[in-house]
Every structure is written in structure tokens, then in C-alpha cells.
Amino acid sequence: MIKDPNTTWKIVGMIATLVIVLSLPIYHLKNRPSLSVSMGDNHEQAAEFTGSEACRDCHKTEYDKWSDSHHRWAMAPASENTVLGDFDNAEFTHFGQTSRFYRRDGNYFVHTQGVDGKPGDFQITHTFGWYPLQQYLVPFPGGRLQCLPIAWDVVKQRWYHLYPDTPLDPGDWLYWTNNGQNWNGMCAECHATDLKKGYDYRTDTYATTFSEISVGCEACHGPGSAHVAWARLPEMGRPAVENLALAVRTRDLTAGQQIDLCAPCHSRRMSMDDNIHRHADFLDYGLPQLLTEGLYYPDGQILDEVYVYGSFMQSKMYARDVRCSDCHDVHSIRRIKDGNDLCLQCHRAAIYDQKGHHFHKTKDEAGEPIRSASGAVLFEVGSGARCEACHMPGRHYMGIDYRPDHSFRLPRPDLTLRMGVPNACDRCHVDKKTAWSVDAMAKWYGQTRRPHYGEVLDAGRKRRPEAVNALASLAKDRLYPTIVRATALSELAGYGGDAALSELAAALSDEESMVRQTAVRRLPQGDPGQRLKLLSPMLYDPVRAVRIEAAAALAAIPKEELPPDTRRQFETALAEYLRAMERTADFAPSRHNLGNLYVSLGRLSDAEQHYLKAIAIDRQFYPAKVNLAMLYNGQGKNSEAERLLREVAADHPDFYEIKYSLGLLLAEKNQLDEAVVFLGDAAAGLPQRSRIQYNLGLLLQKIKRDDEAESALKRALGVEPDNPDYLYALAVFYMQRGRWDQARLMAERLQTARPEMTAAREMLTIIEKKGH
């Protein structure tokens, strides 16, 4: 078997399943009892979903705002009133494939590539979204609704492709008939009311239901039948009831409570449950993504489509109890004020809406648009005077949907020079160098450079040794945003070692559930006794995400070794974990997590099937391939393991950990020449991983490449000068070649580092005899 205590081959933990943007409907529409609401005199009434129309008569102002909102038109049955696209035999060609949009018998159709790339005609049953683009949904067997990749640009009145740069292979996860574009799992819960996903992982089918085919009133207020019944009573006859018999409290909330009410749909997260809007903690419902590479820039700016929550959590606004409704009308979702007036509710105009603050021309000043040398308009006069231009630079998603960054950050072109992150200055002044922006900022605001947590996270991503202490400090500093602290803790865990373990153990008692969950997930799988001691209390955590993560981490410990009370709580939390993973088992990460769990439980056949299903769902999901390779290796199926690792190494040439694992496997199979190639690549890519250098040195000795072997062993020793394995290996290396003085030096250093080891004394005795 492959052996290396320091390799991070096994990829464990809950991998948050993230959302693209799609949508779709399903045909089982019914009202379901959802909550019992007290109506006074100890009578309980089961609240049911009644639909937004039931709210209109009493709440006409709010209803009218909602009826013209993006929430109202989040999705709808395809009809004359809802379809915005051109279905008058319009054609659209993408990489030589022409799709045609047409109508027949009052219904909407598209002729396009379907399953396996074969052309066909598909009926469109629902619209998805409203502005600035609209997508369309097609029903498929198994209760699925799939989202077309060709969308309608509402502004320019044209069809366009969501993935314009390359044709998607029909086997790709993102191809429109596959899971990456499946409405039921990817988008339904945020585009319908009272969504019950209804996924059966055994049959891979959906029985998805909802009460309203839009984000209706009850999506936020909860089932309204009890409130409607109460409101229909004569005013003098209405009993005094809590929250006016509404299922969900939406007024008199703290800022945090209101934000958590919006967060399930306005965050990138993995959902552990259907959203009932009544969870005590956001992590009872979902796992928000941290500021991870590929999703966010190192300084926390938005990169991929992460929505708002993770950005807003980083802001001073969030820290100072600013809430969604301070800027957005909760029923229309529009801004409550236009332009800078929105910000000037709190920030004094005499200071901030002045040229002495922003140093840009205003719209009132005469002037032409700022142009490049070629004459192209770079930006309009006055745009630099807008608060959001500097403090909310956004990005376009889905081709044309512009989303401002809600972290409300200061422009930092100096960070661009150091880390390569974008900045608001360069975004407009595209004809200038970043150094010009840095100089301008220094001239206006002074030379003082504020430290930024992004510099620490960037160093952590790159595994720079000097970042360890800074990450530890950041992770426990409660003056920083919780999501930043949790991210720092996660990056610190990647270093391993006692320092990381100490900080992770301390974080288990943090008051923030996101930090505790990160600590549980990233705690190394070391001594079982230590793990049991640290994680047993976490099984009782009040927040679901924490306790189920603890159950998964303890699954490898035999149940008979758990105290009776702990065992009962473990089984309860493990059942919760299974429900969460099975609910989302239409995603590769959840199948992968189930595979990991069943490996821990010793159910290897079940583990294999879940890993294989993860790969079938998304052939690019490499963690499942890696862990399946490890499973096969443990079973002696090294050819299958080698095939999987080669696939990952070929697809991801910069994944040096995988090359390391493949090199070790090839060495085990006695394919030494190839093993050296992969170990060499891994050693070059991870120069601070001393164990890789050490194993490379040993392997090079075997194939008689002594000079290179000595260099590799010296590199390992350079990283860990007192490591007894490396000192011993070099001493033996020199003894075998009769280089006695160098052997003596290594043996003496070994004796100093580990005086209790007899090997050093024995080597010194041999050296004295042989060397003189």
C-alpha cells in the first residue's frame, strides 16, 4: 500500500455544493401542513400555504410592489404574458450548431442538441428569471426540469449562449441535460415557494413539489393560512396571537436575523435541508462557502458567482448592523434611493459626496466622456463620483448580469501589485498602469498602507511558511469578520503540524458556528483517542452543521469504544449527516462524502459505489477519483488506482499532491523510472514538503542516480534540519559510499537531535572502525 503519514491524499469533509443559475418547475403542486400556529385559548391551527393572492386584499401596497419584482417573476409557466424571447422561428448558431425557437399549438418549443448531443425538439414549459436575461426550462424523465444554455438577452433583444467560449461536450457536468443544469437541485429552492426537493438517491429521481411557482409572500413569511383565518375575523373578535399568527417573524428582527432570513437564497452554500425559514442558525440549514480559491480573490473580492452573503459578511456595514432593508425595499427588492443618496442615508454628504473625498469630476461639471488613445469611451464623466463605482466594483455573470460586490471595500491598487487582485481604479482607468493608480491614491489619501487580511490569506493559499503565525492570529481575532476567520483557520489546517492542531482545537469552542464547523471539518485524522476527546462534545452542538460534521469525523472509531451516552448522540448526529448527504446526493460532492463515510464505517462496497456515482455525475470531480484510487490501492487493485490517478494528473498538471501519490503508487508497482518522474514533479512543485524530497531521494538511490539522490535528501534536511529520518538516511547514504567524514557529521547531528536513539551510536562506532 501507499504509505506516507504526511500525504494529504484523502480529501475529506463536506464540500459545499454550489449553485450556477438555472431553474425549472415540477408538476406536483399541493398545499402541505407546515407549522402549527397558536390562535389563543391553547388552540393550535396547522398553517398551510395559501398563495400570494390571499395577501392582496389586505396588503395591496406590498402586493403591488411584489407583483412587479424579480421575486414575482423568478419563474412562471410559459405563456404569452411570461415568455420574453423570440419564438417566431428564430435561429441561433453556436459553434456550428443551429437551434430554432418556435411555437406550435400555443406551446413553446426549441429544436436543439439534446442528450448525447443528438438533435431533437423539446417543449419549454417554464420561464426562469426576468431581467436582464430569461432562461427556459424543459421537462425530462425522472421528474427533472433542465435549463437551456441559450438565454434571451432582455436588453439587447437577442439570443445568446451562456458558455460562449467553447462547446460543451454532452458528457460534461455543465451540459444542459446533465446535473449541472438541473433545476430541481441547482435552483428550485430559491425560485419557488415551499419547495420540497424530493430527491430519491436510490432511483435517481425527483418528486419535487412547491406551493407557488414564484418567490411569493410565503417564501419569507411562511405558510399563511392561520394568519389569513385570523385576519378574516371581525376586528374586535381577533384574538391576541403571537406574530399575528404568521409562521415566520419578519419584523422586529435584529440585523443578523433579517440577513439570515435572506441568506439561504442569497449565498453560495450547500443546503442540508429544505428551507423552512425558521432555522435558529443559518448553519442549521446550509453550509456557506468560505473565501476559497476559485470563488473569491485572496482579498475576499467576488470572483465566481457567489451571490451576496459571503461578501456582505466581510463588510463594515455588516459589522455595524446594517441590514438588507436599509438599502432594498423588501417587497419590490429595488433600492430605496437612487445613486449616492442611498449611501448618504448614513454617510454625511458634506464629507463624502464631495470632490475632496472622491477626487473625480461630477455629472454637473462640463466635459466629454473619458476616452482611450483610440477614441473608445472608457467611462462617463461623473461615474467616478458614484460611491458604488469605487466601493462596490462588480462583475458580470451569465454573460450579461452585472452584480456589485457587497463587501463595500476601499480601493486598493497596492494590493493589485502584491497579489494580482482587481481594484476599482484600474477597472475604469483601463488606459493607465496600476502604478499610476497607486500613486494617485497616495497623493490623495497619503502614503500610509493599511494591512489587509487578504495578504495573509494569499500567503496561506500559497502555503508560505511565514504565514502560519499570521493565519493563527487572524483565525482567533474576533475583530475580523467571521467568514475571514473561518477561512484563515481552514488555510492554517492545510499546513498540518502541532501549531495547526492547537488552533483547531481551540476553535472548537468559538462562539461562531461557522468557525466551529470549520474546525471540526479540518481537524486532522490523527490519534483516535485524541479525536474522540476533542470531537465528542461537538456531537451535542446546538447547530446542525457542527454536530453532523463531528459525527462524520468520528465514524471510523468503533462504536464499542464510544461511551454509551456518546454512542447514542453519535448515532443521532450520524443519521442527520446521512439525511443531509442523501438529500443532495444528486451532486458529486455529496456522493463523495458518502463514500468517505462508508470507508470510515468499513462498508467498502458501498463506498466504491458512491465514489463511482460521483464520477458518473461529474467526470471532472477529482476528489472522488483520488479517494477511489486510495480505496482500490488498499484492496490491491493497483492498476485501477493508477488509471484514476493518471486521469487526475493529466487533467490537473499543477496538482502536485496527486503526482506525489501517483509516484508512490508507481514505486510500489516497481515502475521506478516513471515513479521518479512524478515524484520529481511533485518535489519541484512543493519544495517545502520535505517528505516528498526524502522519498524522491530514496527512490533515486534505487536507480543509481546518486548525485540527484544526495541533493534531494539535502533539500529534505534543509526544510527540517533535525528530522531523524533525514539525518539517518544521509548518514547511511554516505556510509555506503565510504564518505566517512560526511557520514560522521550526520550521525553526530542525529545523536544530538535524538540522544535516545541507539542507531546514532551504532553508526558512530562503525564509522570509527571503517573511517580510520
GROMACS .gro file of C-alpha atoms in nm, residues 518-664:
model
  147
  518THR     CA    1  -1.455   2.467   1.003
  519ALA     CA    2  -1.250   2.345   1.300
  520VAL     CA    3  -1.436   2.013   1.312
  521ARG     CA    4  -1.410   1.962   0.936
  522ARG     CA    5  -1.039   2.043   0.918
  523LEU     CA    6  -0.924   1.863   1.234
  524PRO     CA    7  -0.659   1.613   1.123
  525GLN     CA    8  -0.730   1.243   1.140
  526GLY     CA    9  -0.462   1.166   1.390
  527ASP     CA   10  -0.475   0.970   1.712
  528PRO     CA   11  -0.828   0.823   1.752
  529GLY     CA   12  -0.824   0.880   2.126
  530GLN     CA   13  -0.740   1.245   2.083
  531ARG     CA   14  -1.005   1.285   1.813
  532LEU     CA   15  -1.267   1.124   2.036
  533LYS     CA   16  -1.175   1.354   2.324
  534LEU     CA   17  -1.192   1.668   2.110
  535LEU     CA   18  -1.496   1.589   1.899
  536SER     CA   19  -1.730   1.403   2.136
  537PRO     CA   20  -1.859   1.730   2.286
  538MET     CA   21  -1.925   1.863   1.936
  539LEU     CA   22  -2.189   1.594   1.886
  540TYR     CA   23  -2.402   1.799   2.125
  541ASP     CA   24  -2.352   2.130   1.946
  542PRO     CA   25  -2.681   2.321   1.902
  543VAL     CA   26  -2.603   2.381   1.532
  544ARG     CA   27  -2.664   2.100   1.287
  545ALA     CA   28  -2.366   2.159   1.058
  546VAL     CA   29  -2.126   2.128   1.352
  547ARG     CA   30  -2.265   1.814   1.508
  548ILE     CA   31  -2.309   1.621   1.183
  549GLU     CA   32  -1.955   1.709   1.080
  550ALA     CA   33  -1.838   1.573   1.415
  551ALA     CA   34  -2.032   1.251   1.356
  552ALA     CA   35  -1.868   1.202   1.017
  553ALA     CA   36  -1.524   1.265   1.167
  554LEU     CA   37  -1.583   1.008   1.442
  555ALA     CA   38  -1.730   0.740   1.217
  556ALA     CA   39  -1.401   0.549   1.189
  557ILE     CA   40  -1.387   0.486   1.565
  558PRO     CA   41  -1.552   0.152   1.652
  559LYS     CA   42  -1.885   0.207   1.823
  560GLU     CA   43  -1.788  -0.015   2.112
  561GLU     CA   44  -1.514   0.231   2.201
  562LEU     CA   45  -1.767   0.510   2.247
  563PRO     CA   46  -1.919   0.566   2.592
  564PRO     CA   47  -2.292   0.478   2.592
  565ASP     CA   48  -2.418   0.838   2.604
  566THR     CA   49  -2.173   0.945   2.335
  567ARG     CA   50  -2.272   0.649   2.120
  568ARG     CA   51  -2.640   0.744   2.131
  569GLN     CA   52  -2.566   1.103   2.042
  570PHE     CA   53  -2.325   0.991   1.769
  571GLU     CA   54  -2.593   0.773   1.609
  572THR     CA   55  -2.842   1.059   1.617
  573ALA     CA   56  -2.597   1.303   1.459
  574LEU     CA   57  -2.483   1.043   1.205
  575ALA     CA   58  -2.842   0.992   1.095
  576GLU     CA   59  -2.867   1.368   1.044
  577TYR     CA   60  -2.550   1.360   0.837
  578LEU     CA   61  -2.684   1.079   0.621
  579ARG     CA   62  -3.010   1.262   0.557
  580ALA     CA   63  -2.824   1.576   0.454
  581MET     CA   64  -2.593   1.390   0.217
  582GLU     CA   65  -2.866   1.171   0.070
  583ARG     CA   66  -3.082   1.477   0.011
  584THR     CA   67  -2.804   1.626  -0.202
  585ALA     CA   68  -2.675   1.300  -0.348
  586ASP     CA   69  -2.755   1.430  -0.697
  587PHE     CA   70  -2.428   1.625  -0.657
  588ALA     CA   71  -2.085   1.469  -0.685
  589PRO     CA   72  -1.953   1.621  -0.358
  590SER     CA   73  -2.229   1.461  -0.151
  591ARG     CA   74  -2.174   1.121  -0.313
  592HIS     CA   75  -1.804   1.168  -0.239
  593ASN     CA   76  -1.884   1.246   0.124
  594LEU     CA   77  -2.096   0.934   0.147
  595GLY     CA   78  -1.809   0.734   0.001
  596ASN     CA   79  -1.576   0.874   0.268
  597LEU     CA   80  -1.827   0.794   0.539
  598TYR     CA   81  -1.868   0.432   0.430
  599VAL     CA   82  -1.491   0.389   0.412
  600SER     CA   83  -1.480   0.501   0.776
  601LEU     CA   84  -1.758   0.257   0.863
  602GLY     CA   85  -1.580  -0.028   0.684
  603ARG     CA   86  -1.853  -0.066   0.423
  604LEU     CA   87  -1.615  -0.059   0.129
  605SER     CA   88  -1.855  -0.185  -0.135
  606ASP     CA   89  -2.098   0.096  -0.054
  607ALA     CA   90  -1.810   0.344  -0.056
  608GLU     CA   91  -1.700   0.227  -0.401
  609GLN     CA   92  -2.050   0.269  -0.542
  610HIS     CA   93  -2.082   0.624  -0.411
  611TYR     CA   94  -1.740   0.721  -0.547
  612LEU     CA   95  -1.831   0.575  -0.885
  613LYS     CA   96  -2.162   0.762  -0.885
  614ALA     CA   97  -1.982   1.088  -0.801
  615ILE     CA   98  -1.758   1.035  -1.103
  616ALA     CA   99  -2.057   0.947  -1.320
  617ILE     CA  100  -2.230   1.271  -1.216
  618ASP     CA  101  -1.923   1.484  -1.281
  619ARG     CA  102  -1.627   1.324  -1.452
  620GLN     CA  103  -1.411   1.626  -1.359
  621PHE     CA  104  -1.475   1.585  -0.986
  622TYR     CA  105  -1.127   1.468  -0.900
  623PRO     CA  106  -1.165   1.416  -0.518
  624ALA     CA  107  -1.381   1.110  -0.582
  625LYS     CA  108  -1.124   0.972  -0.824
  626VAL     CA  109  -0.844   1.023  -0.575
  627ASN     CA  110  -1.025   0.859  -0.285
  628LEU     CA  111  -1.149   0.574  -0.501
  629ALA     CA  112  -0.788   0.521  -0.611
  630MET     CA  113  -0.687   0.501  -0.246
  631LEU     CA  114  -0.967   0.252  -0.180
  632TYR     CA  115  -0.851   0.037  -0.473
  633ASN     CA  116  -0.492   0.060  -0.357
  634GLY     CA  117  -0.592  -0.070  -0.017
  635GLN     CA  118  -0.764  -0.363  -0.187
  636GLY     CA  119  -0.462  -0.440  -0.403
  637LYS     CA  120  -0.629  -0.312  -0.721
  638ASN     CA  121  -0.333  -0.100  -0.816
  639SER     CA  122  -0.400  -0.094  -1.189
  640GLU     CA  123  -0.742   0.064  -1.129
  641ALA     CA  124  -0.587   0.305  -0.880
  642GLU     CA  125  -0.314   0.400  -1.127
  643ARG     CA  126  -0.567   0.468  -1.403
  644LEU     CA  127  -0.764   0.707  -1.184
  645LEU     CA  128  -0.458   0.896  -1.061
  646ARG     CA  129  -0.324   0.930  -1.412
  647GLU     CA  130  -0.654   1.083  -1.521
  648VAL     CA  131  -0.638   1.342  -1.243
  649ALA     CA  132  -0.270   1.419  -1.306
  650ALA     CA  133  -0.337   1.466  -1.678
  651ASP     CA  134  -0.638   1.692  -1.618
  652HIS     CA  135  -0.464   1.893  -1.345
  653PRO     CA  136  -0.090   1.913  -1.415
  654ASP     CA  137  -0.039   2.154  -1.124
  655PHE     CA  138  -0.187   1.913  -0.867
  656TYR     CA  139   0.147   1.811  -0.722
  657GLU     CA  140  -0.008   1.615  -0.435
  658ILE     CA  141  -0.168   1.386  -0.691
  659LYS     CA  142   0.162   1.344  -0.874
  660TYR     CA  143   0.322   1.257  -0.541
  661SER     CA  144   0.059   0.990  -0.474
  662LEU     CA  145   0.094   0.854  -0.826
  663GLY     CA  146   0.471   0.844  -0.789
  664LEU     CA  147   0.442   0.645  -0.467
   0.00000   0.00000   0.00000
